[in-house]
Coordinates of C-alpha atoms and ligand atoms in Angstrom, one line a residue:
M1 CA 81.3 101.1 -1.9
T2 CA 82.0 102.0 1.7
S3 CA 85.3 101.8 3.5
I4 CA 85.5 100.4 7.0
R5 CA 88.7 100.2 9.2
T6 CA 89.5 97.7 11.9
Q7 CA 92.6 96.1 13.4
V8 CA 91.8 92.5 12.7
G9 CA 89.3 91.3 10.0
I10 CA 87.9 87.9 11.0
V11 CA 86.4 85.8 8.2
G12 CA 84.0 83.2 9.6
A13 CA 81.8 83.1 12.7
G14 CA 82.4 79.5 13.8
P15 CA 84.1 78.7 17.0
A16 CA 87.5 79.9 15.8
G17 CA 86.3 83.3 14.6
L18 CA 84.0 84.0 17.5
L19 CA 86.5 82.9 20.2
L20 CA 89.2 85.0 18.5
G21 CA 86.9 88.0 18.4
Q22 CA 86.2 87.7 22.1
L23 CA 89.9 87.2 23.1
L24 CA 90.8 90.3 21.1
H25 CA 88.0 92.3 22.7
L26 CA 89.3 91.3 26.1
N27 CA 92.7 92.7 25.1
G28 CA 91.1 96.0 23.8
I29 CA 91.8 95.0 20.1
D30 CA 89.2 95.9 17.6
S31 CA 87.8 93.4 15.1
V32 CA 85.1 92.9 12.5
I33 CA 83.7 89.5 11.9
V34 CA 82.3 88.6 8.4
E35 CA 80.2 85.5 8.1
N36 CA 78.5 84.4 4.8
R37 CA 75.7 82.4 6.5
S38 CA 72.7 83.5 8.5
R39 CA 72.7 83.7 12.3
E40 CA 70.1 80.9 12.4
Y41 CA 72.0 78.7 10.1
V42 CA 75.2 79.0 12.1
I43 CA 73.4 78.3 15.4
D44 CA 71.3 75.4 14.1
R45 CA 74.1 73.5 12.3
V46 CA 74.6 70.2 14.1
R47 CA 78.2 69.5 14.9
A48 CA 80.4 67.7 17.4
G49 CA 80.1 68.4 21.1
V50 CA 83.1 67.3 23.2
L51 CA 85.1 70.1 24.9
E52 CA 88.5 69.3 26.4
Q53 CA 89.3 70.4 29.9
G54 CA 91.5 73.2 28.5
T55 CA 88.7 74.5 26.2
V56 CA 86.3 74.6 29.2
D57 CA 88.9 76.4 31.3
L58 CA 89.5 78.8 28.4
M59 CA 85.8 79.6 28.1
I60 CA 85.6 80.1 31.9
A61 CA 88.6 82.5 31.8
M62 CA 87.0 84.4 28.9
G63 CA 83.7 84.9 30.8
V64 CA 81.7 83.0 28.2
S65 CA 80.8 79.9 30.3
A66 CA 77.4 80.6 31.8
G67 CA 75.6 78.2 29.4
L68 CA 78.4 75.7 29.5
C69 CA 78.3 75.6 33.3
R70 CA 74.5 75.4 33.4
A71 CA 74.0 72.8 30.6
G72 CA 77.4 71.2 29.9
L73 CA 77.7 67.5 31.0
R74 CA 81.0 66.8 32.7
H75 CA 82.3 63.3 32.0
E76 CA 85.1 61.8 34.1
G77 CA 85.3 58.6 32.1
L78 CA 84.4 56.9 28.8
Y79 CA 83.8 53.4 27.7
L80 CA 85.5 51.3 25.1
S81 CA 83.4 48.4 24.0
F82 CA 84.5 45.3 22.1
N83 CA 83.6 41.6 22.1
G84 CA 80.3 42.5 23.7
Q85 CA 81.8 44.1 26.8
R86 CA 82.2 47.7 27.9
H87 CA 85.4 48.7 29.6
R88 CA 85.5 52.0 31.5
V89 CA 88.5 54.3 31.1
D90 CA 88.6 56.6 34.2
L91 CA 89.8 59.8 32.6
A92 CA 89.8 61.8 35.8
D93 CA 91.7 59.2 37.8
L94 CA 94.3 58.8 35.1
T95 CA 94.9 62.5 34.5
G96 CA 94.9 64.0 38.0
G97 CA 91.3 65.1 37.9
R98 CA 90.9 66.3 34.3
A99 CA 87.7 65.5 32.3
I100 CA 85.8 66.4 29.2
T101 CA 82.5 68.3 28.9
V102 CA 79.7 67.4 26.5
Y103 CA 78.2 70.6 25.2
G104 CA 77.0 71.0 21.6
Q105 CA 79.2 73.1 19.3
N106 CA 76.0 74.9 18.2
E107 CA 75.4 75.9 21.9
V108 CA 79.0 77.2 22.1
V109 CA 78.5 79.2 19.0
R110 CA 75.2 80.6 20.3
D111 CA 76.8 81.7 23.6
L112 CA 79.7 83.3 21.7
I113 CA 77.4 85.2 19.4
D114 CA 75.5 86.5 22.4
A115 CA 78.9 87.6 24.0
R116 CA 79.9 89.3 20.8
T117 CA 76.6 91.1 20.6
T118 CA 77.1 92.4 24.1
T119 CA 80.5 93.9 23.1
T120 CA 78.7 95.8 20.3
R121 CA 81.7 95.1 18.1
P122 CA 80.5 94.4 14.5
L123 CA 79.5 90.9 13.3
Y124 CA 78.0 90.7 9.8
F125 CA 75.9 87.7 8.9
D126 CA 74.7 86.9 5.4
A127 CA 77.8 88.6 3.8
E128 CA 78.0 87.9 0.1
R129 CA 81.0 87.7 -2.3
V130 CA 83.6 87.6 0.5
S131 CA 87.1 88.0 -0.8
I132 CA 90.5 88.9 0.7
R133 CA 93.3 90.8 -1.0
A134 CA 96.7 92.6 -0.4
L135 CA 97.7 89.9 2.0
D136 CA 101.4 90.4 1.5
T137 CA 101.1 94.1 2.4
S138 CA 100.7 95.8 5.8
G139 CA 97.1 96.8 4.8
P140 CA 95.2 93.6 3.8
I141 CA 91.5 94.1 2.8
V142 CA 88.4 92.0 3.3
R143 CA 85.9 92.8 0.6
F144 CA 82.2 91.8 1.0
S145 CA 78.7 92.8 0.1
H146 CA 76.0 93.2 2.7
G147 CA 72.4 94.2 2.2
G148 CA 73.3 95.4 -1.3
T149 CA 76.3 97.5 -0.3
E150 CA 79.9 96.7 -1.1
H151 CA 82.3 97.1 1.8
D152 CA 86.1 97.3 1.8
L153 CA 87.3 96.3 5.3
H154 CA 90.8 97.7 5.8
C155 CA 92.7 95.7 8.4
D156 CA 96.2 95.3 9.9
F157 CA 95.6 91.5 9.9
V158 CA 93.2 89.0 8.5
A159 CA 92.2 85.9 10.5
G160 CA 91.1 83.1 8.2
C161 CA 88.5 81.3 10.4
D162 CA 86.2 80.3 7.6
G163 CA 86.4 76.5 7.9
F164 CA 87.5 73.9 5.5
H165 CA 85.4 75.1 2.5
G166 CA 86.1 78.8 3.1
I167 CA 87.9 81.3 0.8
C168 CA 90.9 82.2 2.9
R169 CA 93.1 79.2 2.4
P170 CA 92.5 79.1 -1.4
S171 CA 93.5 82.8 -1.5
I172 CA 97.1 81.9 -0.6
P173 CA 99.2 81.7 -3.8
A174 CA 100.0 78.2 -5.1
G175 CA 103.3 76.8 -3.9
V176 CA 103.3 78.6 -0.5
Q177 CA 101.6 75.8 1.5
T178 CA 102.3 72.1 1.7
I179 CA 99.2 70.0 1.9
Y180 CA 99.2 66.8 4.0
E181 CA 96.2 64.7 3.6
R182 CA 94.7 61.2 4.0
G183 CA 91.2 59.9 3.4
Y184 CA 89.5 56.9 5.1
P185 CA 87.4 54.3 3.3
F186 CA 84.3 55.1 5.4
G187 CA 82.1 57.9 6.8
W188 CA 79.9 58.4 9.8
L189 CA 76.1 58.4 9.8
G190 CA 75.1 60.5 12.8
I191 CA 71.7 60.9 14.3
L192 CA 70.0 62.9 17.1
A193 CA 67.2 61.1 18.8
E194 CA 64.7 62.2 21.4
A195 CA 65.7 59.5 23.9
A196 CA 67.2 59.8 27.4
P197 CA 70.9 58.7 27.3
S198 CA 71.1 55.1 28.7
S199 CA 74.7 55.7 29.8
D200 CA 76.2 58.7 31.6
E201 CA 79.4 58.4 29.6
L202 CA 80.3 58.0 25.9
V203 CA 80.7 54.5 24.5
Y204 CA 83.1 53.9 21.6
T205 CA 82.3 50.4 20.1
Y206 CA 84.4 48.3 17.9
H207 CA 82.2 45.6 16.3
E208 CA 82.5 43.0 13.5
R209 CA 80.0 45.1 11.6
G210 CA 81.9 48.3 12.1
F211 CA 82.4 51.2 14.5
A212 CA 79.6 52.8 16.5
L213 CA 79.5 55.6 19.0
F214 CA 77.1 56.5 21.7
S215 CA 77.0 60.1 22.8
M216 CA 74.5 62.6 24.0
R217 CA 73.5 66.3 24.0
S218 CA 71.2 66.6 27.1
P219 CA 69.3 64.5 29.6
T220 CA 66.7 64.0 26.9
V221 CA 68.7 63.8 23.6
T222 CA 71.0 61.0 22.5
R223 CA 73.6 61.4 19.8
L224 CA 74.7 58.2 17.9
Y225 CA 77.0 57.4 15.1
L226 CA 77.6 54.4 12.8
Q227 CA 80.5 53.7 10.5
V228 CA 79.1 53.4 6.9
P229 CA 80.7 53.3 3.5
P230 CA 82.0 56.6 2.3
D231 CA 79.4 58.7 0.3
E232 CA 76.6 56.6 1.6
A233 CA 73.2 58.0 0.6
I234 CA 71.2 58.9 3.7
E235 CA 68.1 57.8 1.8
S236 CA 69.3 54.2 2.1
W237 CA 69.0 54.4 5.8
P238 CA 65.3 54.6 6.9
D239 CA 64.9 55.0 10.7
D240 CA 64.2 51.4 11.4
R241 CA 67.3 50.3 9.6
I242 CA 69.4 52.8 11.6
W243 CA 68.0 51.5 14.9
E244 CA 68.5 47.9 14.0
E245 CA 72.1 48.5 13.1
M246 CA 72.9 50.7 16.1
L247 CA 71.5 48.2 18.5
E248 CA 73.2 45.3 16.8
R249 CA 76.6 46.9 17.1
M250 CA 76.2 48.6 20.5
R251 CA 74.3 46.0 22.6
T252 CA 76.6 44.4 25.2
G253 CA 76.4 41.0 26.9
D254 CA 75.0 42.6 30.1
G255 CA 72.0 43.9 28.2
W256 CA 73.1 47.5 27.8
Q257 CA 71.9 49.3 24.7
P258 CA 70.9 52.9 23.8
N259 CA 67.3 53.9 24.4
R260 CA 65.3 54.3 21.2
G261 CA 63.4 57.5 20.4
R262 CA 62.2 59.7 17.5
I263 CA 65.1 60.6 15.2
I264 CA 65.1 64.4 14.8
Q265 CA 68.2 64.7 12.6
K266 CA 70.4 62.4 10.5
S267 CA 73.3 63.0 8.1
V268 CA 76.4 61.3 6.7
T269 CA 79.8 63.0 7.1
P270 CA 83.0 61.9 5.3
M271 CA 86.2 61.4 7.3
R272 CA 89.5 63.1 6.5
S273 CA 92.8 64.1 7.9
F274 CA 94.2 67.3 6.5
V275 CA 96.9 69.9 7.3
A276 CA 97.9 73.0 5.2
A277 CA 101.2 74.4 6.4
P278 CA 102.4 77.0 7.1
M279 CA 99.2 78.4 8.6
R280 CA 100.2 81.9 7.6
F281 CA 100.8 83.9 4.4
G282 CA 101.9 87.5 4.9
R283 CA 99.2 89.2 7.1
L284 CA 96.8 86.3 6.7
F285 CA 96.7 83.9 9.6
L286 CA 94.6 80.7 9.3
A287 CA 92.9 79.0 12.3
G288 CA 90.7 76.0 13.0
D289 CA 89.2 74.0 10.1
A290 CA 90.5 76.5 7.6
A291 CA 94.0 75.0 8.2
H292 CA 93.3 71.5 9.4
I293 CA 90.7 68.8 9.6
V294 CA 90.7 65.7 11.8
P295 CA 88.4 62.6 11.7
P296 CA 85.9 63.0 14.5
T297 CA 86.9 59.9 16.4
G298 CA 89.2 61.8 18.8
A299 CA 86.7 64.7 19.2
K300 CA 89.4 67.2 18.6
G301 CA 88.1 69.6 15.8
L302 CA 86.6 72.3 18.0
N303 CA 89.4 72.1 20.6
L304 CA 92.1 72.7 18.0
A305 CA 90.2 75.8 16.8
A306 CA 90.3 77.0 20.4
S307 CA 94.1 76.3 20.9
D308 CA 94.9 78.0 17.5
V309 CA 93.2 81.3 18.4
L310 CA 94.7 81.4 21.8
V311 CA 98.1 81.4 20.2
M312 CA 96.9 84.1 17.7
A313 CA 95.6 86.2 20.5
R314 CA 98.9 86.1 22.3
A315 CA 100.7 87.0 19.1
L316 CA 98.4 90.0 18.2
R317 CA 98.5 91.2 21.8
E318 CA 102.2 91.4 21.8
F319 CA 102.2 93.2 18.4
Y320 CA 99.7 95.8 19.6
E321 CA 101.3 96.3 23.0
D322 CA 104.9 96.8 22.0
G323 CA 105.2 96.2 18.2
R324 CA 106.9 92.8 18.6
T325 CA 106.4 90.3 15.9
E326 CA 108.2 87.4 17.4
W327 CA 105.0 85.5 18.2
L328 CA 103.4 86.3 14.9
D329 CA 106.4 84.8 13.3
R330 CA 106.2 81.7 15.5
Y331 CA 102.4 81.4 15.1
S332 CA 102.3 78.6 12.6
D333 CA 105.1 76.5 14.1
V334 CA 103.6 76.8 17.6
C335 CA 100.1 75.8 16.4
L336 CA 101.3 73.0 14.2
R337 CA 103.1 71.2 17.1
R338 CA 99.8 70.7 18.9
V339 CA 97.9 70.2 15.6
W340 CA 100.1 67.3 14.6
K341 CA 99.8 65.6 18.0
A342 CA 96.0 65.8 17.7
Q343 CA 96.2 64.6 14.1
R344 CA 98.2 61.6 15.2
F345 CA 95.8 60.8 18.1
S346 CA 92.7 61.2 15.8
W347 CA 94.2 58.9 13.1
W348 CA 95.1 56.4 15.8
M349 CA 91.6 56.4 17.5
T350 CA 90.1 56.1 14.0
S351 CA 92.4 53.2 13.0
T352 CA 92.0 51.4 16.2
L353 CA 88.2 51.5 16.3
H354 CA 87.0 51.1 12.7
R355 CA 86.8 48.1 10.3
F356 CA 88.8 48.6 7.1
P357 CA 87.5 47.0 3.9
D358 CA 90.9 45.6 3.0
E359 CA 91.9 44.3 6.4
S360 CA 93.0 40.7 6.9
A361 CA 92.1 38.3 9.7
F362 CA 95.5 39.2 11.2
D363 CA 94.6 42.9 11.3
H364 CA 91.3 42.1 13.0
Q365 CA 92.9 40.1 15.8
R366 CA 95.6 42.7 16.2
Q367 CA 92.9 45.4 16.7
I368 CA 91.2 43.3 19.3
A369 CA 94.6 42.9 21.1
D370 CA 95.1 46.6 20.9
L371 CA 91.8 47.3 22.6
D372 CA 92.5 44.6 25.2
Y373 CA 95.9 46.1 25.9
L374 CA 94.4 49.6 26.0
T375 CA 91.8 48.7 28.6
S376 CA 93.9 46.4 30.8
S377 CA 97.2 48.4 31.0
R378 CA 97.3 51.5 33.2
A379 CA 100.1 52.9 31.0
A380 CA 98.2 52.4 27.8
S381 CA 95.0 53.9 29.2
T382 CA 96.8 56.8 30.7
S383 CA 98.2 57.7 27.3
L384 CA 94.6 57.6 25.8
A385 CA 93.2 59.6 28.7
E386 CA 95.8 62.4 28.6
Q387 CA 95.2 62.9 24.9
Y388 CA 91.4 62.6 25.1
V389 CA 91.1 65.2 27.8
G390 CA 93.5 67.4 25.8
L391 CA 97.3 67.9 25.7
P392 CA 98.5 71.2 27.2
M393 CA 97.8 74.4 25.3
E394 CA 101.1 75.9 24.0
V395 CA 100.3 79.3 25.5
S396 CA 99.2 80.3 29.0
F397 CA 95.9 82.1 29.4
E398 CA 97.9 85.0 31.1
A399 CA 100.1 85.4 28.0
A400 CA 96.9 85.8 26.0
G401 CA 95.7 88.6 28.3
L402 CA 93.4 86.5 30.5
R403 CA 93.4 86.4 34.2
G404 CA 93.9 82.7 34.4
Ligands
APR1 N1 83.0 84.1 4.1 C1 82.6 84.2 5.4 N2 82.4 83.1 6.2 C2 82.5 81.9 5.7 C3 82.9 81.7 4.3 C4 83.1 82.8 3.5 N3 83.5 82.7 2.2 N4 83.0 80.4 4.1 C5 82.7 79.8 5.3 N5 82.4 80.7 6.2 C6 82.0 80.5 7.6 C7 81.1 79.2 7.8 O1 79.7 79.5 7.4 C8 81.3 79.0 9.3 O2 80.3 79.6 10.1 O3 83.1 80.2 8.4 C9 82.7 79.5 9.6 C10 83.7 78.4 9.9 O4 83.3 77.7 11.0 P1 83.6 76.2 11.2 O5 83.4 75.4 10.0 O6 82.8 75.8 12.4 O7 85.1 76.1 11.6 P2 86.0 76.6 12.9 O8 85.5 77.8 13.4 O9 87.4 76.4 12.5 O10 85.6 75.5 14.0 C11 86.1 74.2 13.9 O11 84.1 73.2 13.4 O12 83.9 71.8 11.6 C12 83.9 71.9 12.9 O13 84.6 69.8 13.7 C13 85.0 71.1 13.4 O14 84.5 71.4 15.7 C14 85.3 71.9 14.6 C15 85.0 73.3 14.4
PHB2 C1 79.5 64.0 19.6 O1 78.9 63.9 20.7 O2 79.0 64.6 18.6 C2 80.8 63.3 19.5 C3 81.4 62.7 20.6 C4 82.6 62.1 20.5 C5 83.3 62.1 19.2 C6 82.7 62.7 18.1 C7 81.5 63.3 18.2 O3 84.5 61.4 19.1

């Protein structure tokens, strides 16, 4: 058993843990990141890929934007498609020039691992038997095994950035947190295809047969999603069936449709809205998916991880600069304000664009009217646009120790 000492022990090397580690580094605060998967697994895992304007600005301010600036695809609009017609929502025009950037989460993670490596601060991959203890004392411990050796990582604080299935949230004693949750009667079947994107911008489609989404990863790779029943077996979707269904739902009256290509990845993900509050217990602070999950329709998951850790960086900076705990005490409330607005938006986007098994003919017509209103009223599309490009972060970059 060895004993290691750091200021902040970070559990999980996803976007939340890696962004936090870099923000702390920029403030001269030491951290150790402990990840239970391999470097390759973390980098290759296919995830979402939409960065809000504020997330892009944050990565630029943190000096981790070289890849993003080189390969990220800036989108100043998106399409909503229904009744066989695409309607463009001009995000930039409606939000005073703000936009989103399509850049795969796995690319973000790769860039952040490279930045971490450059700092030479520790990042353990393949950690085993990770556990946390003494959370309600001033000396919490992250215990893990690595390469056959047991380590006790002694910290001032533990950042629980280990995602929805991690060990940090379940380490909080029962009764401390309130869980807010809702499920959806469908999932998303997602594919990556070797095909040039046939549209420069995302297309969200509401169709009689269910929701479909056109997205992309690069000038040669298209990313597509289909609403399917929950727990649908991927085996029941041979490639030909996937293409048939995609084209059936997405094809518009003017002949637009996605280009076909070899499918290089396919999987089914369930949809869930989830919040565990407060996001803190003693010296444990949760961030990102460890504390909340949104259905992917609003493309908010990664962006919420970024806004959480910005608040945490500010709080820890103030603690280490002058011993003040005010922002640590406010951490959960400040994060949850933004989290709940993103929860509401993600639920609304999901409800507006999917077919529900128990819906009536009235519900269906109301949904069409919703979409008609959304795409024909400047007030309604402005509301969509400002939320899609991202509501303001609750903390300025300067307050988190960045130059702005
Ligand atoms: N010990 C150490 N690491 C763990 C453990 C554990 N017991 N359990 C999970 N992890 C790791 C996972 O392997 C993963 O690399 O924690 C990391 C959590 O990363 P994410 O799941 O990506 O979560 P987060 O960093 O909060 O980012 C949120 O991820 O799920 C997407 O859509 C979501 O884009 C959003 C983003
Ligand atoms: C994606 O490109 O993976 C993506 C885009 C938009 C979403 C969800 C996922 O709403």
